[in-house]
Amino acid sequence: MILTFRINYRTLWGEHLAVEIKGEKLGAIPLTTTDGDLWEGSVHLPKRHAGEIVEYHYSVWEGTRCVRRECELHPHLMHPESQTDDLYVLNDHWRDLPFAGYLFTSAFSGSYPAVGRGTPSLAASTLTVRVLCPTLRHKGQVPAIVGASEVLGNWNPDKALRLEEVMPDKWLLTLDVHRLCGDMEYKFVALDATTGECREWEGGENRRLQVPELDRGVHYFLPETEVYFPSTGNRMSGTAIPVFSLRSEGSQGVGDFGDLKKMVDWVVLTRQRALQVLPINDTTHSGTRQDSYPYNAISIYALHPMYVDLRQVERLNDPVKQAEFDKQFRQLNALPELDYERVNKLKRDYLLLVFRQNGKEVLESQGFKSFLSTNLHWLRPYAAFSYLRDKYATPVFEHWPQHSVYDADVVSALCSPDGAAWEKVAYYFYVQYLLHLQLLAVSRHARANGVILKGDIPIGISRHSVEAWVEPHYFNMNGQAGAPPDAFATNGQNWGFPTYNWDVMRQDGYRWWKRRFSKMAEYFTAYRIDHILGFFRIWEIPSHAVQGLLGQFSPALPMSEEEIRSYGLNFQKDFMARPFVNDDILHRIFGDRDEWVKQTFLLHSHYDVWTFRPEYSTQRSIEAYFKKEGSRRHVGSNDVIRDGLYELMANVLFVEDHKQRGTYHPRIGGSQTLVFERLQPVEKEAFRRIHQHFFYERHNRFWYDSAMQKLPTLCAATAMLPCGEDLGMVPECVSWVMDELQIFSLEIERMPKSPHHDFGHVEAYPFRSVCTIGTHDMATVRGWWKEDKRQISRYYHSVLHRGGELPAEATGRICEDIVRRHLESPSALCILALQDWLAIDEQLRLPDADAERINIPADPHHEWQYRMHLTLESLMCQTAFNQRIVALSKAGGRA
């Protein structure tokens, strides 16, 4: 068959268009133009089966370099009418994301396999209408054409011509061209797929179909058109809760995937459409409470063993042992908070016994063999890593006496059924298979009930993880990722994660990320991109720093000394780029301990100026000093002195670039330093201008280009709905990229995007956004009410428009008003923490508001142990409360 491609596109000088056909080894087929607008080209393909779908997309090239591609999530489609060498004329428009691309994601349109074939009309010459129309199949409907001709039903929807879905949300209708008139008006209607009853007409003016004159054997494909019906794009409400926080009558001291399935039922009961969770990957480093941090996983694929619902696995053959386990699990489940260490040890002990009892049978099943085959690329390294971590009592693989450097052949032998370690390795295969089956059941249950299951993709990986062991070339292992100072942490955050080697990742088309997203798409229909700013630039902290204050954005455009001086600031490296320490500053920070600090950590330089001793020239060396047993003689003041020295170390106005020595970044928040006080007024103003320019103006185009090298590919890797966590220091370019890629933003009233506002304008939130009252890193609405009384007073009087004295606590009525404001916002998704839903009912909510908090980012040792105080069974029975949620959602246009 002969395919002729035709597309209007204006290129830049030196560029040309090409077409790429999926499954054909033809590469990029160049097109030509005579007028600089219409590009054309033909190719002869081997005969295909009638109705077989052919996918293709266009790209722009400059010589041998591809500079732009269409969105690969939505390829152009055609199918042959017969196996003869007919001519197919394919008329196209350049396709980026559809106008309402979010509606084409699995979150809104559901998930189902592609049909993959069209039905040929068998006519000698045909005209094919191609349509992109989301959400209909999810609602049990199909699009159809009705119009002003006998063929099109004479405007009678009962005679409308149905389109055929050949790929999810992509529909075709092929007509015999000789039965059509030259010019016809028509519209699309939505029909019930079973009864054929017309459910909806599209709005707007009538469409016009101009029928070309075609010779026999010529088949004409119209450009795709997007069709949206008025009922599509409804706003939705939802709930956010970590899986570990769930509680049912039969859970084993921690929420599990069985509880998550019950939570889906509650979401459905209350007419919500979304359920959001925190990361659920395995974080087992030491088996202690420190492992409770869900963003420090040892594998980006493996699920956390504590989420196995033991009610769904075999019971022990020994009734005495089973009874003892049951007793201990009941005791753990009765605790108000998660006892991470005890729960995980007890669950592991139980699972080991069940594995020894029934594991062999499971591992010999066809289901497991299929799971192993599909997931072997990550499952085998994970199981080997877990076995070696247990054997050597540390996840720090650099300290392992053997296997510290990953060797695929050695690991393959280690994981062989004939190997001495097989039983210990196979245990991890077994547990991951159980988790996969249980989470897959939750996912299918959510999809069947129209509930968006939203996961969370952490920005970083642990430096003591499977990925760091197996694929270290993808990471900068000598760097530390974190976040600059913000409302969450005034000293910044140092997550300790290695940063990404994006240059290496780009070379294989971001294969590492695509695999990660694809695995997640097996279970979720939407995802939160943790710290999406990290795809523009990451806050990179030198390995010798403890706090985040001394970090710098990477990539970035550092400033030379000359450029700094051009702003009117006389740059002096010793004064501005090295810790400035004098007697006055020492006394202000340390008081009467200043002399001891001088003698222990400092050397006299000149006049009243001091420098750090070489052995204490970094925050890490200071940290190490205070960990020594000898320093315990200063009990009670250790932390104060240590933190004071950290502050002293960060008392700079500029940080030298890690890679380009002799160039500098203004220290973020430099105007709050003690050295800043030493500047003259004109110098202070100059530094403020440098700071504003550097962090909010200088890098916009640079960081836009950085993000656009990565995010388009990653967002197109799956059909999940991407949602970005765009909080913190947000440069203007972030909204450019998120708008272009239709990534949902995160809107929080107490964290306004505009520096000119005290609070976000809820009524003006963008439609493509997720709005919420607070995140897991923030106090709940009731906890927030107790934090800053001046801020809360402004909110109470100016936003809620309440008069009188500020209540000491957020009453149920106040909380309901806040919930209502968010539900009425324009945001497509309003996802509230379960604690904030419960806050509206003073009888149901937890009496202690502080106990509702999940995380405190400023505290690196915080334990993640919040659990809901009600059981899910009890929550399902709270009829009055559940009906209030339905009524609130309905009043907000979301039920």
Short mmCIF file of C-alpha atoms in Angstrom, two decimals, residues 140-435:
data_model
loop_
_atom_site.label_atom_id
_atom_site.label_comp_id
_atom_site.label_asym_id
_atom_site.label_seq_id
_atom_site.Cartn_x
_atom_site.Cartn_y
_atom_site.Cartn_z
CA GLY A 140 -20.37 3.13 28.74
CA GLN A 141 -20.90 5.41 25.75
CA VAL A 142 -19.66 5.81 22.17
CA PRO A 143 -19.44 8.86 19.90
CA ALA A 144 -21.49 8.97 16.72
CA ILE A 145 -22.07 11.33 13.80
CA VAL A 146 -25.47 12.69 12.85
CA GLY A 147 -26.06 15.29 10.17
CA ALA A 148 -27.91 16.77 7.23
CA SER A 149 -28.02 13.84 4.81
CA GLU A 150 -29.62 10.47 4.56
CA VAL A 151 -26.28 8.77 5.17
CA LEU A 152 -25.83 10.79 8.37
CA GLY A 153 -29.37 10.14 9.62
CA ASN A 154 -30.99 13.50 8.72
CA TRP A 155 -30.28 14.79 12.25
CA ASN A 156 -32.04 11.83 13.86
CA PRO A 157 -29.70 10.52 16.60
CA ASP A 158 -31.41 7.13 16.40
CA LYS A 159 -29.82 6.81 12.95
CA ALA A 160 -26.43 8.27 13.89
CA LEU A 161 -23.32 6.46 12.66
CA ARG A 162 -21.21 5.08 15.48
CA LEU A 163 -17.48 5.52 15.52
CA GLU A 164 -15.21 2.62 16.39
CA GLU A 165 -12.61 2.83 19.15
CA VAL A 166 -9.32 1.42 17.84
CA MET A 167 -7.13 2.67 20.69
CA PRO A 168 -8.14 4.15 24.05
CA ASP A 169 -10.06 7.39 23.37
CA LYS A 170 -9.22 7.25 19.63
CA TRP A 171 -12.12 6.62 17.28
CA LEU A 172 -12.52 6.05 13.55
CA LEU A 173 -15.43 6.02 11.11
CA THR A 174 -14.88 5.04 7.49
CA LEU A 175 -17.49 6.01 4.91
CA ASP A 176 -18.03 5.09 1.26
CA VAL A 177 -17.17 8.38 -0.43
CA HIS A 178 -19.59 7.76 -3.30
CA ARG A 179 -22.56 7.77 -0.90
CA LEU A 180 -21.71 11.23 0.40
CA CYS A 181 -22.71 14.65 -0.89
CA GLY A 182 -20.14 17.35 -1.56
CA ASP A 183 -20.77 19.51 1.51
CA MET A 184 -22.67 18.45 4.63
CA GLU A 185 -23.30 19.77 8.13
CA TYR A 186 -23.01 17.41 11.08
CA LYS A 187 -22.46 17.08 14.82
CA PHE A 188 -21.17 14.47 17.21
CA VAL A 189 -23.47 12.84 19.75
CA ALA A 190 -22.77 10.47 22.63
CA LEU A 191 -24.79 7.25 22.52
CA ASP A 192 -25.32 4.63 25.18
CA ALA A 193 -23.08 1.79 24.02
CA THR A 194 -25.71 -0.83 24.88
CA THR A 195 -29.08 0.71 24.08
CA GLY A 196 -28.03 3.24 21.45
CA GLU A 197 -29.97 5.96 23.27
CA CYS A 198 -28.61 9.48 22.73
CA ARG A 199 -27.11 10.77 25.96
CA GLU A 200 -25.63 14.06 24.84
CA TRP A 201 -25.05 16.39 21.91
CA GLU A 202 -21.85 18.32 21.49
CA GLY A 203 -22.14 22.09 21.77
CA GLY A 204 -21.08 24.85 19.41
CA GLU A 205 -21.75 25.50 15.74
CA ASN A 206 -22.46 22.69 13.30
CA ARG A 207 -19.40 21.12 11.73
CA ARG A 208 -18.98 20.97 7.94
CA LEU A 209 -17.80 17.95 6.00
CA GLN A 210 -16.37 18.69 2.56
CA VAL A 211 -16.15 15.48 0.58
CA PRO A 212 -13.29 15.28 -1.92
CA GLU A 213 -13.59 13.72 -5.35
CA LEU A 214 -11.59 10.50 -5.29
CA ASP A 215 -10.56 7.98 -7.91
CA ARG A 216 -11.13 4.32 -7.34
CA GLY A 217 -8.61 2.83 -4.90
CA VAL A 218 -7.94 6.15 -3.13
CA HIS A 219 -8.70 6.45 0.58
CA TYR A 220 -8.79 9.86 2.22
CA PHE A 221 -8.17 10.38 5.95
CA LEU A 222 -9.30 13.64 7.54
CA PRO A 223 -7.15 15.27 10.22
CA GLU A 224 -7.98 14.17 13.75
CA THR A 225 -10.47 16.34 15.56
CA GLU A 226 -10.94 16.58 19.31
CA VAL A 227 -14.49 16.12 20.59
CA TYR A 228 -15.58 17.06 24.11
CA PHE A 229 -19.09 16.78 25.45
CA PRO A 230 -20.40 19.23 28.06
CA SER A 231 -20.49 16.60 30.81
CA THR A 232 -16.77 15.79 30.54
CA GLY A 233 -14.22 17.36 32.85
CA ASN A 234 -16.20 17.34 36.08
CA ARG A 235 -14.40 18.48 39.21
CA MET A 236 -13.74 15.82 41.83
CA SER A 237 -13.03 15.47 45.54
CA GLY A 238 -10.79 12.98 47.26
CA THR A 239 -8.88 11.97 50.38
CA ALA A 240 -5.18 11.75 51.16
CA ILE A 241 -3.84 9.34 53.76
CA PRO A 242 -0.66 7.25 54.03
CA VAL A 243 -1.22 3.51 53.81
CA PHE A 244 0.56 3.00 57.14
CA SER A 245 -1.97 5.36 58.78
CA LEU A 246 -4.98 3.21 57.93
CA ARG A 247 -6.60 1.17 60.68
CA SER A 248 -9.16 -1.61 60.49
CA GLU A 249 -10.38 -4.03 63.11
CA GLY A 250 -8.22 -6.78 61.65
CA SER A 251 -5.07 -4.97 60.58
CA GLN A 252 -1.81 -5.93 62.24
CA GLY A 253 -0.62 -2.70 63.87
CA VAL A 254 -0.16 -0.87 60.58
CA GLY A 255 -2.34 -0.09 57.58
CA ASP A 256 -1.99 -2.61 54.77
CA PHE A 257 -3.24 -3.19 51.23
CA GLY A 258 -6.36 -4.90 52.54
CA ASP A 259 -7.15 -1.73 54.46
CA LEU A 260 -6.44 0.34 51.36
CA LYS A 261 -9.13 -1.59 49.52
CA LYS A 262 -11.56 -0.81 52.34
CA MET A 263 -10.56 2.85 52.09
CA VAL A 264 -11.57 2.79 48.42
CA ASP A 265 -15.00 1.62 49.57
CA TRP A 266 -15.31 4.60 51.93
CA VAL A 267 -14.29 6.97 49.13
CA VAL A 268 -17.01 5.49 46.94
CA LEU A 269 -19.55 5.66 49.78
CA THR A 270 -18.92 9.39 50.23
CA ARG A 271 -19.10 10.07 46.46
CA GLN A 272 -15.44 11.02 46.21
CA ARG A 273 -13.34 10.13 43.17
CA ALA A 274 -9.71 10.15 44.35
CA LEU A 275 -7.55 8.46 46.97
CA GLN A 276 -3.98 9.65 47.43
CA VAL A 277 -1.21 7.85 49.33
CA LEU A 278 2.44 8.49 50.21
CA PRO A 279 5.29 6.39 48.75
CA ILE A 280 4.87 2.68 49.49
CA ASN A 281 8.30 1.33 48.59
CA ASP A 282 10.52 -0.74 50.87
CA THR A 283 12.55 1.48 53.23
CA THR A 284 14.15 -1.31 55.26
CA HIS A 285 17.70 -0.17 56.04
CA SER A 286 18.19 -1.16 59.66
CA GLY A 287 14.81 -2.44 60.80
CA THR A 288 14.58 0.42 63.30
CA ARG A 289 12.27 3.39 63.67
CA GLN A 290 14.57 5.43 61.43
CA ASP A 291 13.22 3.39 58.51
CA SER A 292 9.75 4.92 58.93
CA TYR A 293 10.67 7.78 56.53
CA PRO A 294 8.83 6.73 53.33
CA TYR A 295 10.95 8.87 50.97
CA ASN A 296 14.17 6.92 51.67
CA ALA A 297 13.45 3.65 49.88
CA ILE A 298 16.01 0.93 49.21
CA SER A 299 14.28 0.22 45.89
CA ILE A 300 12.19 2.30 43.52
CA TYR A 301 10.24 -0.85 42.58
CA ALA A 302 9.95 -3.09 45.63
CA LEU A 303 6.92 -2.57 47.86
CA HIS A 304 7.24 -2.36 51.63
CA PRO A 305 6.73 -5.77 53.28
CA MET A 306 4.76 -4.22 56.14
CA TYR A 307 1.90 -3.59 53.72
CA VAL A 308 1.16 -7.30 53.25
CA ASP A 309 -2.34 -8.00 54.51
CA LEU A 310 -1.78 -11.17 56.52
CA ARG A 311 -5.50 -11.89 56.41
CA GLN A 312 -4.97 -12.78 52.76
CA VAL A 313 -2.13 -15.26 53.30
CA GLU A 314 -2.16 -18.78 54.69
CA ARG A 315 -2.50 -19.23 58.43
CA LEU A 316 0.14 -21.18 60.31
CA ASN A 317 -0.39 -24.91 60.71
CA ASP A 318 0.65 -24.60 64.35
CA PRO A 319 -2.44 -23.22 66.18
CA VAL A 320 -0.43 -22.25 69.28
CA LYS A 321 2.00 -20.11 67.29
CA GLN A 322 -0.88 -18.64 65.30
CA ALA A 323 -2.73 -17.68 68.47
CA GLU A 324 0.38 -16.01 69.90
CA PHE A 325 0.91 -13.99 66.72
CA ASP A 326 -2.77 -12.99 66.69
CA LYS A 327 -2.49 -11.78 70.28
CA GLN A 328 0.58 -9.65 69.59
CA PHE A 329 -0.93 -8.19 66.42
CA ARG A 330 -4.08 -7.20 68.36
CA GLN A 331 -1.91 -5.46 70.95
CA LEU A 332 -0.02 -3.53 68.27
CA ASN A 333 -3.24 -2.61 66.50
CA ALA A 334 -4.65 -1.18 69.73
CA LEU A 335 -1.78 1.31 70.05
CA PRO A 336 -2.68 4.93 69.17
CA GLU A 337 0.36 5.23 66.89
CA LEU A 338 2.45 2.99 64.65
CA ASP A 339 5.22 1.12 66.46
CA TYR A 340 7.27 0.72 63.30
CA GLU A 341 10.03 -1.45 64.72
CA ARG A 342 7.83 -3.97 66.53
CA VAL A 343 5.29 -4.21 63.71
CA ASN A 344 7.91 -4.90 61.06
CA LYS A 345 9.76 -7.47 63.13
CA LEU A 346 6.57 -9.34 63.98
CA LYS A 347 5.30 -9.29 60.41
CA ARG A 348 8.67 -10.51 59.12
CA ASP A 349 8.72 -13.35 61.65
CA TYR A 350 5.23 -14.39 60.61
CA LEU A 351 5.91 -14.17 56.87
CA LEU A 352 9.08 -16.23 57.24
CA LEU A 353 7.10 -19.02 58.89
CA VAL A 354 4.39 -18.90 56.24
CA PHE A 355 7.03 -18.90 53.50
CA ARG A 356 8.72 -22.00 54.92
CA GLN A 357 5.30 -23.61 55.19
CA ASN A 358 3.78 -22.73 51.79
CA GLY A 359 6.36 -20.75 49.83
CA LYS A 360 7.57 -23.56 47.61
CA GLU A 361 4.08 -24.11 46.26
CA VAL A 362 3.66 -20.40 45.52
CA LEU A 363 7.04 -20.14 43.78
CA GLU A 364 6.13 -23.06 41.52
CA SER A 365 2.83 -21.46 40.43
CA GLN A 366 2.39 -20.13 36.93
CA GLY A 367 1.32 -16.77 38.32
CA PHE A 368 4.59 -16.33 40.18
CA LYS A 369 6.67 -17.43 37.21
CA SER A 370 4.96 -14.83 35.05
CA PHE A 371 5.54 -12.15 37.71
CA LEU A 372 9.21 -13.13 38.01
CA SER A 373 9.76 -13.04 34.26
CA THR A 374 8.24 -9.58 33.91
CA ASN A 375 10.02 -8.08 36.93
CA LEU A 376 13.34 -9.94 36.93
CA HIS A 377 15.35 -6.83 35.98
CA TRP A 378 14.70 -5.28 39.42
CA LEU A 379 13.49 -8.20 41.53
CA ARG A 380 16.69 -10.23 41.44
CA PRO A 381 19.00 -7.31 42.38
CA TYR A 382 16.55 -6.30 45.13
CA ALA A 383 16.41 -9.79 46.62
CA ALA A 384 20.20 -10.10 46.48
CA PHE A 385 20.63 -6.66 48.07
CA SER A 386 18.20 -7.52 50.87
CA TYR A 387 19.94 -10.84 51.53
CA LEU A 388 23.37 -9.18 51.66
CA ARG A 389 22.05 -6.34 53.86
CA ASP A 390 20.80 -8.95 56.32
CA LYS A 391 23.98 -11.01 56.12
CA TYR A 392 26.33 -8.08 56.74
CA ALA A 393 23.92 -6.15 59.01
CA THR A 394 24.16 -2.96 56.95
CA PRO A 395 22.69 -1.51 53.74
CA VAL A 396 25.94 0.42 53.15
CA PHE A 397 27.20 -1.79 50.35
CA GLU A 398 30.59 -0.07 50.31
CA HIS A 399 31.19 -1.74 53.69
CA TRP A 400 30.29 -5.25 52.55
CA PRO A 401 33.33 -7.57 52.59
CA GLN A 402 32.05 -9.13 49.36
CA HIS A 403 29.78 -7.94 46.54
CA SER A 404 30.33 -4.26 47.31
CA VAL A 405 30.49 -3.70 43.56
CA TYR A 406 27.51 -5.06 41.67
CA ASP A 407 28.19 -7.94 39.27
CA ALA A 408 25.14 -9.18 37.36
CA ASP A 409 26.58 -12.67 36.78
CA VAL A 410 27.54 -13.13 40.41
CA VAL A 411 24.13 -11.92 41.57
CA SER A 412 22.43 -14.25 39.10
CA ALA A 413 24.35 -17.17 40.57
CA LEU A 414 23.57 -15.98 44.10
CA CYS A 415 19.85 -16.02 43.27
CA SER A 416 19.92 -19.42 41.59
CA PRO A 417 17.63 -22.13 43.03
CA ASP A 418 20.75 -24.31 43.25
CA GLY A 419 22.64 -21.74 45.34
CA ALA A 420 23.24 -21.98 49.07
CA ALA A 421 21.40 -18.68 49.65
CA TRP A 422 18.31 -19.62 47.64
CA GLU A 423 15.85 -19.92 50.54
CA LYS A 424 16.81 -16.52 51.96
CA VAL A 425 16.73 -14.86 48.56
CA ALA A 426 13.51 -16.56 47.51
CA TYR A 427 11.77 -15.21 50.60
CA TYR A 428 12.03 -11.72 49.13
CA PHE A 429 10.66 -12.95 45.80
CA TYR A 430 7.72 -14.47 47.67
CA VAL A 431 6.89 -11.35 49.71
CA GLN A 432 7.05 -9.06 46.67
CA TYR A 433 4.70 -11.39 44.79
CA LEU A 434 2.18 -11.26 47.65
CA LEU A 435 2.40 -7.46 47.71
#
